[in-house]
PDB file of C-alpha atoms in Angstrom:
ATOM      1  CA  MET S   1     162.190 134.013  86.849  1.00  0.00           C
ATOM      2  CA  LEU S   2     160.172 133.911  90.071  1.00  0.00           C
ATOM      3  CA  THR S   3     162.083 132.606  93.184  1.00  0.00           C
ATOM      4  CA  PRO S   4     160.430 129.280  94.127  1.00  0.00           C
ATOM      5  CA  ARG S   5     159.010 128.795  97.506  1.00  0.00           C
ATOM      6  CA  LEU S   6     159.885 125.119  97.534  1.00  0.00           C
ATOM      7  CA  SER S   7     162.964 123.329  96.305  1.00  0.00           C
ATOM      8  CA  VAL S   8     162.616 119.493  95.988  1.00  0.00           C
ATOM      9  CA  ILE S   9     166.025 117.807  95.849  1.00  0.00           C
ATOM     10  CA  ILE S  10     166.141 114.189  94.573  1.00  0.00           C
ATOM     11  CA  PRO S  11     169.411 112.323  94.885  1.00  0.00           C
ATOM     12  CA  ALA S  12     169.392 109.573  92.292  1.00  0.00           C
ATOM     13  CA  SER S  13     171.833 106.799  91.695  1.00  0.00           C
ATOM     14  CA  ASN S  14     171.025 104.263  88.959  1.00  0.00           C
ATOM     15  CA  GLU S  15     167.379 105.071  89.192  1.00  0.00           C
ATOM     16  CA  ALA S  16     166.468 105.208  85.501  1.00  0.00           C
ATOM     17  CA  ASP S  17     163.596 102.670  86.129  1.00  0.00           C
ATOM     18  CA  TYR S  18     162.040 104.683  88.935  1.00  0.00           C
ATOM     19  CA  ILE S  19     162.721 108.307  88.454  1.00  0.00           C
ATOM     20  CA  GLY S  20     159.932 108.725  85.803  1.00  0.00           C
ATOM     21  CA  ALA S  21     157.112 107.669  88.118  1.00  0.00           C
ATOM     22  CA  CYS S  22     158.625 109.813  90.814  1.00  0.00           C
ATOM     23  CA  LEU S  23     158.683 112.967  88.683  1.00  0.00           C
ATOM     24  CA  THR S  24     155.297 112.347  87.129  1.00  0.00           C
ATOM     25  CA  ALA S  25     153.729 112.242  90.568  1.00  0.00           C
ATOM     26  CA  LEU S  26     155.683 115.211  91.793  1.00  0.00           C
ATOM     27  CA  PHE S  27     154.699 117.490  88.855  1.00  0.00           C
ATOM     28  CA  ALA S  28     151.111 116.434  89.265  1.00  0.00           C
ATOM     29  CA  SER S  29     151.119 117.435  92.961  1.00  0.00           C
ATOM     30  CA  GLY S  30     149.658 120.863  92.378  1.00  0.00           C
ATOM     31  CA  ALA S  31     152.410 122.738  94.163  1.00  0.00           C
ATOM     32  CA  VAL S  32     153.042 126.281  92.822  1.00  0.00           C
ATOM     33  CA  GLU S  33     156.268 128.282  92.742  1.00  0.00           C
ATOM     34  CA  ALA S  34     158.379 125.161  93.091  1.00  0.00           C
ATOM     35  CA  GLU S  35     161.468 123.632  91.601  1.00  0.00           C
ATOM     36  CA  CYS S  36     162.818 120.154  91.358  1.00  0.00           C
ATOM     37  CA  ILE S  37     166.540 119.337  91.338  1.00  0.00           C
ATOM     38  CA  VAL S  38     167.507 115.819  90.281  1.00  0.00           C
ATOM     39  CA  VAL S  39     171.005 115.010  91.318  1.00  0.00           C
ATOM     40  CA  ALA S  40     172.119 111.940  89.407  1.00  0.00           C
ATOM     41  CA  ASN S  41     175.328 110.720  91.053  1.00  0.00           C
ATOM     42  CA  GLY S  42     177.779 107.987  89.964  1.00  0.00           C
ATOM     43  CA  CYS S  43     175.133 106.566  87.615  1.00  0.00           C
ATOM     44  CA  ARG S  44     175.882 103.682  85.264  1.00  0.00           C
ATOM     45  CA  ASP S  45     172.515 103.986  83.578  1.00  0.00           C
ATOM     46  CA  ALA S  46     170.474 106.682  81.923  1.00  0.00           C
ATOM     47  CA  THR S  47     169.045 108.345  85.149  1.00  0.00           C
ATOM     48  CA  ALA S  48     170.042 111.853  84.176  1.00  0.00           C
ATOM     49  CA  ALA S  49     168.794 111.554  80.584  1.00  0.00           C
ATOM     50  CA  VAL S  50     165.493 110.100  81.665  1.00  0.00           C
ATOM     51  CA  ALA S  51     164.976 112.920  84.286  1.00  0.00           C
ATOM     52  CA  GLN S  52     165.909 115.513  81.672  1.00  0.00           C
ATOM     53  CA  GLY S  53     163.177 114.025  79.449  1.00  0.00           C
ATOM     54  CA  TYR S  54     160.532 115.363  81.948  1.00  0.00           C
ATOM     55  CA  ALA S  55     161.480 118.982  81.294  1.00  0.00           C
ATOM     56  CA  ASP S  56     158.419 119.784  79.191  1.00  0.00           C
ATOM     57  CA  GLN S  57     156.116 118.085  81.709  1.00  0.00           C
ATOM     58  CA  ALA S  58     157.650 120.084  84.518  1.00  0.00           C
ATOM     59  CA  THR S  59     157.168 123.325  82.614  1.00  0.00           C
ATOM     60  CA  ALA S  60     153.586 122.515  81.793  1.00  0.00           C
ATOM     61  CA  ALA S  61     152.927 121.911  85.460  1.00  0.00           C
ATOM     62  CA  GLY S  62     154.586 125.195  86.510  1.00  0.00           C
ATOM     63  CA  TRP S  63     157.692 123.576  87.918  1.00  0.00           C
ATOM     64  CA  ALA S  64     161.301 124.434  87.138  1.00  0.00           C
ATOM     65  CA  LEU S  65     163.542 121.330  86.612  1.00  0.00           C
ATOM     66  CA  THR S  66     167.229 121.111  86.919  1.00  0.00           C
ATOM     67  CA  VAL S  67     169.184 117.930  86.427  1.00  0.00           C
ATOM     68  CA  LEU S  68     172.780 117.574  87.685  1.00  0.00           C
ATOM     69  CA  ASP S  69     174.908 114.612  86.510  1.00  0.00           C
ATOM     70  CA  LEU S  70     177.757 114.089  88.979  1.00  0.00           C
ATOM     71  CA  PRO S  71     180.432 111.544  88.110  1.00  0.00           C
ATOM     72  CA  GLN S  72     181.011 110.576  91.699  1.00  0.00           C
ATOM     73  CA  GLY S  73     178.514 108.675  93.771  1.00  0.00           C
ATOM     74  CA  GLY S  74     177.441 109.305  97.349  1.00  0.00           C
ATOM     75  CA  LYS S  75     174.123 110.473  98.666  1.00  0.00           C
ATOM     76  CA  PRO S  76     175.432 113.155 101.063  1.00  0.00           C
ATOM     77  CA  ASN S  77     177.522 114.690  98.319  1.00  0.00           C
ATOM     78  CA  ALA S  78     174.413 114.636  95.970  1.00  0.00           C
ATOM     79  CA  LEU S  79     172.205 116.350  98.625  1.00  0.00           C
ATOM     80  CA  ASN S  80     174.913 119.078  99.142  1.00  0.00           C
ATOM     81  CA  ALA S  81     175.167 119.608  95.469  1.00  0.00           C
ATOM     82  CA  GLY S  82     171.417 120.103  95.152  1.00  0.00           C
ATOM     83  CA  ASP S  83     171.240 122.313  98.257  1.00  0.00           C
ATOM     84  CA  ARG S  84     173.957 124.641  96.770  1.00  0.00           C
ATOM     85  CA  ILE S  85     171.788 125.518  93.781  1.00  0.00           C
ATOM     86  CA  ALA S  86     168.437 125.378  95.467  1.00  0.00           C
ATOM     87  CA  ARG S  87     166.553 128.711  95.622  1.00  0.00           C
ATOM     88  CA  GLY S  88     163.528 127.915  97.720  1.00  0.00           C
ATOM     89  CA  ALA S  89     163.232 128.832 101.356  1.00  0.00           C
ATOM     90  CA  LEU S  90     161.501 125.539 101.906  1.00  0.00           C
ATOM     91  CA  ARG S  91     163.519 122.311 101.159  1.00  0.00           C
ATOM     92  CA  ALA S  92     162.145 118.865 100.653  1.00  0.00           C
ATOM     93  CA  TYR S  93     164.432 115.827 100.142  1.00  0.00           C
ATOM     94  CA  LEU S  94     162.912 113.008  98.197  1.00  0.00           C
ATOM     95  CA  ASP S  95     164.093 109.497  97.377  1.00  0.00           C
ATOM     96  CA  ALA S  96     163.957 108.712  93.597  1.00  0.00           C
ATOM     97  CA  ASP S  97     161.757 105.680  94.056  1.00  0.00           C
ATOM     98  CA  VAL S  98     159.052 107.442  96.139  1.00  0.00           C
ATOM     99  CA  VAL S  99     155.673 108.396  94.608  1.00  0.00           C
ATOM    100  CA  VAL S 100     153.890 111.293  96.218  1.00  0.00           C
ATOM    101  CA  SER S 101     150.145 111.778  96.301  1.00  0.00           C
ATOM    102  CA  SER S 102     148.690 114.778  94.656  1.00  0.00           C
ATOM    103  CA  PRO S 103     147.970 116.897  97.792  1.00  0.00           C
ATOM    104  CA  LEU S 104     151.217 116.224  99.619  1.00  0.00           C
ATOM    105  CA  MET S 105     153.516 119.019  98.514  1.00  0.00           C
ATOM    106  CA  ALA S 106     150.853 121.593  99.185  1.00  0.00           C
ATOM    107  CA  GLN S 107     150.207 120.227 102.607  1.00  0.00           C
ATOM    108  CA  LEU S 108     153.991 120.269 103.294  1.00  0.00           C
ATOM    109  CA  ILE S 109     154.246 123.868 102.230  1.00  0.00           C
ATOM    110  CA  ALA S 110     151.325 124.793 104.525  1.00  0.00           C
ATOM    111  CA  ALA S 111     152.763 122.803 107.457  1.00  0.00           C
ATOM    112  CA  LEU S 112     156.157 124.620 107.142  1.00  0.00           C
ATOM    113  CA  ALA S 113     154.692 128.089 107.326  1.00  0.00           C
ATOM    114  CA  GLY S 114     156.024 130.399 109.968  1.00  0.00           C
ATOM    115  CA  ASP S 115     159.386 131.495 111.398  1.00  0.00           C
ATOM    116  CA  ALA S 116     159.918 128.763 113.944  1.00  0.00           C
ATOM    117  CA  PRO S 117     162.174 125.786 112.920  1.00  0.00           C
ATOM    118  CA  LEU S 118     159.963 122.927 111.553  1.00  0.00           C
ATOM    119  CA  TYR S 119     160.349 119.445 109.968  1.00  0.00           C
ATOM    120  CA  ALA S 120     157.605 117.915 108.090  1.00  0.00           C
ATOM    121  CA  THR S 121     156.764 114.706 106.193  1.00  0.00           C
ATOM    122  CA  GLY S 122     153.747 112.920 104.750  1.00  0.00           C
ATOM    123  CA  THR S 123     152.166 109.658 105.763  1.00  0.00           C
ATOM    124  CA  ALA S 124     154.105 106.753 104.248  1.00  0.00           C
ATOM    125  CA  GLU S 125     152.414 103.735 102.670  1.00  0.00           C
ATOM    126  CA  ILE S 126     154.360 100.581 101.737  1.00  0.00           C
ATOM    127  CA  PRO S 127     153.077  99.128  98.425  1.00  0.00           C
ATOM    128  CA  ARG S 128     152.375  95.513  98.213  1.00  0.00           C
ATOM    129  CA  ALA S 129     155.689  93.610  97.672  1.00  0.00           C
ATOM    130  CA  GLN S 130     156.213  90.931  95.160  1.00  0.00           C
ATOM    131  CA  SER S 131     157.882  88.423  97.568  1.00  0.00           C
ATOM    132  CA  TRP S 132     156.025  86.975 100.587  1.00  0.00           C
ATOM    133  CA  VAL S 133     159.074  87.594 102.711  1.00  0.00           C
ATOM    134  CA  THR S 134     158.991  91.254 102.183  1.00  0.00           C
ATOM    135  CA  ARG S 135     155.220  91.372 102.572  1.00  0.00           C
ATOM    136  CA  ALA S 136     155.541  89.628 105.958  1.00  0.00           C
ATOM    137  CA  TYR S 137     158.416  91.749 107.057  1.00  0.00           C
ATOM    138  CA  ALA S 138     156.853  95.029 105.989  1.00  0.00           C
ATOM    139  CA  ARG S 139     153.505  94.084 107.674  1.00  0.00           C
ATOM    140  CA  PHE S 140     155.266  93.534 111.058  1.00  0.00           C
ATOM    141  CA  TRP S 141     157.743  96.415 110.647  1.00  0.00           C
ATOM    142  CA  GLN S 142     154.827  98.911 110.177  1.00  0.00           C
ATOM    143  CA  ARG S 143     153.518  98.013 113.643  1.00  0.00           C
ATOM    144  CA  LEU S 144     156.775  98.730 115.429  1.00  0.00           C
ATOM    145  CA  PRO S 145     157.224 101.908 117.463  1.00  0.00           C
ATOM    146  CA  PHE S 146     159.415 103.810 114.910  1.00  0.00           C
ATOM    147  CA  ALA S 147     156.934 103.300 112.060  1.00  0.00           C
ATOM    148  CA  GLN S 148     154.070 104.177 114.281  1.00  0.00           C
ATOM    149  CA  SER S 149     155.878 107.362 115.579  1.00  0.00           C
ATOM    150  CA  ASN S 150     155.067 110.887 114.461  1.00  0.00           C
ATOM    151  CA  ALA S 151     156.720 112.082 111.249  1.00  0.00           C
ATOM    152  CA  PRO S 152     159.454 109.284 110.925  1.00  0.00           C
ATOM    153  CA  GLY S 153     160.323 110.745 107.485  1.00  0.00           C
ATOM    154  CA  TYR S 154     161.808 107.797 105.741  1.00  0.00           C
ATOM    155  CA  GLY S 155     161.932 108.533 101.944  1.00  0.00           C
ATOM    156  CA  LEU S 156     160.791 112.049 102.188  1.00  0.00           C
ATOM    157  CA  PHE S 157     161.354 114.923 104.708  1.00  0.00           C
ATOM    158  CA  ALA S 158     161.098 118.710 104.406  1.00  0.00           C
ATOM    159  CA  VAL S 159     162.147 121.706 106.439  1.00  0.00           C
ATOM    160  CA  ASN S 160     161.471 125.359 106.478  1.00  0.00           C
ATOM    161  CA  ALA S 161     164.364 127.989 106.325  1.00  0.00           C
ATOM    162  CA  ALA S 162     164.751 128.159 110.078  1.00  0.00           C
ATOM    163  CA  GLY S 163     164.825 124.384 110.218  1.00  0.00           C
ATOM    164  CA  ARG S 164     167.437 124.112 107.403  1.00  0.00           C
ATOM    165  CA  ALA S 165     169.607 126.484 109.419  1.00  0.00           C
ATOM    166  CA  ARG S 166     169.965 123.752 112.108  1.00  0.00           C
ATOM    167  CA  TRP S 167     172.782 122.165 110.195  1.00  0.00           C
ATOM    168  CA  GLY S 168     175.292 123.033 107.540  1.00  0.00           C
ATOM    169  CA  ASP S 169     176.406 120.500 104.873  1.00  0.00           C
ATOM    170  CA  PHE S 170     175.006 116.987 104.987  1.00  0.00           C
ATOM    171  CA  PRO S 171     177.760 114.961 106.812  1.00  0.00           C
ATOM    172  CA  ALA S 172     179.234 111.902 105.157  1.00  0.00           C
ATOM    173  CA  ILE S 173     177.227 109.406 107.149  1.00  0.00           C
ATOM    174  CA  ILE S 174     174.989 106.509 106.396  1.00  0.00           C
ATOM    175  CA  SER S 175     171.656 107.798 107.797  1.00  0.00           C
ATOM    176  CA  ASP S 176     171.010 111.293 106.494  1.00  0.00           C
ATOM    177  CA  ASP S 177     167.327 111.053 107.220  1.00  0.00           C
ATOM    178  CA  THR S 178     167.801 110.143 110.910  1.00  0.00           C
ATOM    179  CA  PHE S 179     170.477 112.849 111.220  1.00  0.00           C
ATOM    180  CA  VAL S 180     168.077 115.487 109.985  1.00  0.00           C
ATOM    181  CA  ARG S 181     164.976 114.321 111.822  1.00  0.00           C
ATOM    182  CA  LEU S 182     166.857 114.464 115.174  1.00  0.00           C
ATOM    183  CA  GLN S 183     167.881 118.105 114.613  1.00  0.00           C
ATOM    184  CA  PHE S 184     164.253 118.675 115.645  1.00  0.00           C
ATOM    185  CA  GLU S 185     162.557 118.121 118.983  1.00  0.00           C
ATOM    186  CA  PRO S 186     159.379 115.950 118.722  1.00  0.00           C
ATOM    187  CA  HIS S 187     157.065 118.973 118.956  1.00  0.00           C
ATOM    188  CA  GLU S 188     158.924 120.552 115.997  1.00  0.00           C
ATOM    189  CA  ARG S 189     158.120 117.520 113.780  1.00  0.00           C
ATOM    190  CA  VAL S 190     154.898 117.480 111.764  1.00  0.00           C
ATOM    191  CA  GLN S 191     153.222 114.659 109.834  1.00  0.00           C
ATOM    192  CA  VAL S 192     150.616 115.666 107.360  1.00  0.00           C
ATOM    193  CA  PRO S 193     147.825 113.338 106.260  1.00  0.00           C
ATOM    194  CA  ALA S 194     148.608 113.207 102.559  1.00  0.00           C
ATOM    195  CA  THR S 195     150.366 110.024 101.596  1.00  0.00           C
ATOM    196  CA  TYR S 196     153.403 108.805  99.627  1.00  0.00           C
ATOM    197  CA  ALA S 197     154.316 105.329  98.438  1.00  0.00           C
ATOM    198  CA  TRP S 198     157.686 104.133  99.687  1.00  0.00           C
ATOM    199  CA  PRO S 199     158.641 100.671  98.402  1.00  0.00           C
ATOM    200  CA  MET S 200     160.498  98.139 100.519  1.00  0.00           C
ATOM    201  CA  ILE S 201     163.304  96.054  99.123  1.00  0.00           C
ATOM    202  CA  GLU S 202     162.519  92.615  97.922  1.00  0.00           C
ATOM    203  CA  GLY S 203     163.868  89.307  99.455  1.00  0.00           C
ATOM    204  CA  PHE S 204     165.383  87.984 102.646  1.00  0.00           C
ATOM    205  CA  SER S 205     169.031  88.768 101.731  1.00  0.00           C
ATOM    206  CA  ALA S 206     168.252  92.204 100.582  1.00  0.00           C
ATOM    207  CA  LEU S 207     166.244  93.042 103.707  1.00  0.00           C
ATOM    208  CA  THR S 208     169.204  91.822 105.854  1.00  0.00           C
ATOM    209  CA  ARG S 209     171.553  93.988 104.037  1.00  0.00           C
ATOM    210  CA  VAL S 210     169.342  97.100 104.386  1.00  0.00           C
ATOM    211  CA  ARG S 211     168.624  96.400 108.045  1.00  0.00           C
ATOM    212  CA  ARG S 212     172.359  95.966 108.774  1.00  0.00           C
ATOM    213  CA  ARG S 213     172.978  99.318 107.124  1.00  0.00           C
ATOM    214  CA  GLN S 214     170.095 100.948 109.137  1.00  0.00           C
ATOM    215  CA  ASP S 215     171.463  99.578 112.352  1.00  0.00           C
ATOM    216  CA  ALA S 216     175.030 100.745 111.377  1.00  0.00           C
ATOM    217  CA  GLY S 217     173.657 104.225 110.591  1.00  0.00           C
ATOM    218  CA  VAL S 218     172.032 104.541 114.007  1.00  0.00           C
ATOM    219  CA  ALA S 219     175.199 103.420 115.766  1.00  0.00           C
ATOM    220  CA  GLU S 220     177.247 105.916 113.751  1.00  0.00           C
ATOM    221  CA  ILE S 221     175.055 108.769 114.811  1.00  0.00           C
ATOM    222  CA  ASP S 222     175.279 107.731 118.395  1.00  0.00           C
ATOM    223  CA  ARG S 223     179.044 107.565 118.124  1.00  0.00           C
ATOM    224  CA  LEU S 224     179.571 110.911 116.253  1.00  0.00           C
ATOM    225  CA  TYR S 225     176.722 112.886 117.818  1.00  0.00           C
ATOM    226  CA  PRO S 226     176.282 111.837 121.511  1.00  0.00           C
ATOM    227  CA  GLY S 227     172.885 112.569 122.912  1.00  0.00           C
ATOM    228  CA  LEU S 228     171.210 113.154 119.541  1.00  0.00           C
ATOM    229  CA  LEU S 229     169.252 109.841 119.694  1.00  0.00           C
ATOM    230  CA  ALA S 230     167.597 111.103 122.903  1.00  0.00           C
ATOM    231  CA  ARG S 231     165.334 113.217 120.636  1.00  0.00           C
ATOM    232  CA  GLU S 232     163.960 110.113 118.993  1.00  0.00           C
ATOM    233  CA  ALA S 233     160.944 110.029 121.421  1.00  0.00           C
ATOM    234  CA  LYS S 234     159.501 106.817 120.012  1.00  0.00           C
ATOM    235  CA  ALA S 235     157.518 104.498 122.300  1.00  0.00           C
ATOM    236  CA  ARG S 236     159.423 101.737 123.992  1.00  0.00           C
ATOM    237  CA  LEU S 237     158.410  98.249 122.963  1.00  0.00           C
ATOM    238  CA  SER S 238     157.885  96.028 126.081  1.00  0.00           C
ATOM    239  CA  LYS S 239     158.090  92.373 126.129  1.00  0.00           C
ATOM    240  CA  ALA S 240     154.337  92.266 126.515  1.00  0.00           C
ATOM    241  CA  ASP S 241     153.923  94.495 123.540  1.00  0.00           C
ATOM    242  CA  LEU S 242     156.236  92.362 121.465  1.00  0.00           C
ATOM    243  CA  LEU S 243     154.342  89.239 122.471  1.00  0.00           C
ATOM    244  CA  ALA S 244     151.113  90.788 121.497  1.00  0.00           C
ATOM    245  CA  LEU S 245     152.427  91.709 118.077  1.00  0.00           C
ATOM    246  CA  ALA S 246     153.829  88.244 117.611  1.00  0.00           C
ATOM    247  CA  LEU S 247     150.591  86.610 118.415  1.00  0.00           C
ATOM    248  CA  ARG S 248     148.748  88.985 116.103  1.00  0.00           C
ATOM    249  CA  ASP S 249     151.082  88.173 113.203  1.00  0.00           C
ATOM    250  CA  PRO S 250     153.189  84.989 113.874  1.00  0.00           C
ATOM    251  CA  LEU S 251     154.542  84.859 110.256  1.00  0.00           C
ATOM    252  CA  GLY S 252     155.481  88.559 110.291  1.00  0.00           C
ATOM    253  CA  PHE S 253     157.197  88.241 113.667  1.00  0.00           C
ATOM    254  CA  ALA S 254     159.110  85.147 112.480  1.00  0.00           C
ATOM    255  CA  THR S 255     160.279  86.891 109.349  1.00  0.00           C
ATOM    256  CA  TYR S 256     161.336  90.069 111.241  1.00  0.00           C
ATOM    257  CA  ALA S 257     163.094  87.996 113.975  1.00  0.00           C
ATOM    258  CA  ALA S 258     164.962  85.974 111.212  1.00  0.00           C
ATOM    259  CA  VAL S 259     166.234  89.102 109.596  1.00  0.00           C
ATOM    260  CA  SER S 260     167.327  90.573 112.941  1.00  0.00           C
ATOM    261  CA  LEU S 261     169.185  87.347 113.749  1.00  0.00           C
ATOM    262  CA  ALA S 262     170.819  87.306 110.424  1.00  0.00           C
ATOM    263  CA  VAL S 263     172.027  90.909 111.003  1.00  0.00           C
ATOM    264  CA  ARG S 264     173.517  89.933 114.345  1.00  0.00           C
ATOM    265  CA  LEU S 265     175.321  86.892 113.006  1.00  0.00           C
ATOM    266  CA  ARG S 266     176.989  88.756 110.167  1.00  0.00           C
ATOM    267  CA  ARG S 267     177.901  92.289 111.037  1.00  0.00           C
ATOM    268  CA  GLY S 268     179.190  94.450 108.145  1.00  0.00           C
ATOM    269  CA  GLN S 269     179.201  97.814 106.594  1.00  0.00           C
ATOM    270  CA  GLY S 270     178.560  99.222 103.183  1.00  0.00           C
ATOM    271  CA  TRP S 271     175.870 101.002 101.309  1.00  0.00           C
ATOM    272  CA  THR S 272     172.717  99.403  99.843  1.00  0.00           C
ATOM    273  CA  ARG S 273     169.588 101.225  98.757  1.00  0.00           C
ATOM    274  CA  GLY S 274     166.486 101.144 100.930  1.00  0.00           C
ATOM    275  CA  ARG S 275     164.445  99.579  98.132  1.00  0.00           C
TER     276      ARG S 275
END
């Protein structure tokens, strides 16, 4: 069996309703010499069985597919389990509810060529949400500095071998994607033009829970890895900039502000999915 150039690791917890679309798009992406490792972890549904059902489709597309079914949950543990058996020098880490466009994986492979440490991602698109609350929040959020920054990498990020050597095991922290992105200086982060669909969670309460988790994740990184956040390099949002955004989209601003206020009024911890 040929050693793959690219290993795509998909941690999946109770993702039976989403993993099929994720794998269908991945295997249609045209990448060659690639493998996919789905790590079902702590699932109470048929995630592993559904993923295994795509074995023939993977083979027909020239992909190798491995499905691990771990009894314990936890995304960092799932990422580490996938990494331990991955054979590709290039590694991509993909959320199970993300749908990649057909040219994306080939563009990531090309972007990660060379010996210098590199981090790469695609261009995220948020599909139209069902609820007006999420539509308004997402519309405003996409105009904020982080979403507008180069290679934010939410839902999908990839590294070459030298980049993967920047850290060992994934630590047991909330925000694995932020941790990895900040292992790289801004000039080492690449965003390719090919897109991927990254759904945002539906409803005010769910948005508040996710935002609380995101804030806690950033605070945790700042506490455990002092100075790492200095590599973020996103543009600062001045009061004048915020006012301009609010005037451009009053409903979006009001929704985003209401979620932010709800987070401040009720601090908490715990995991919730980004969708």
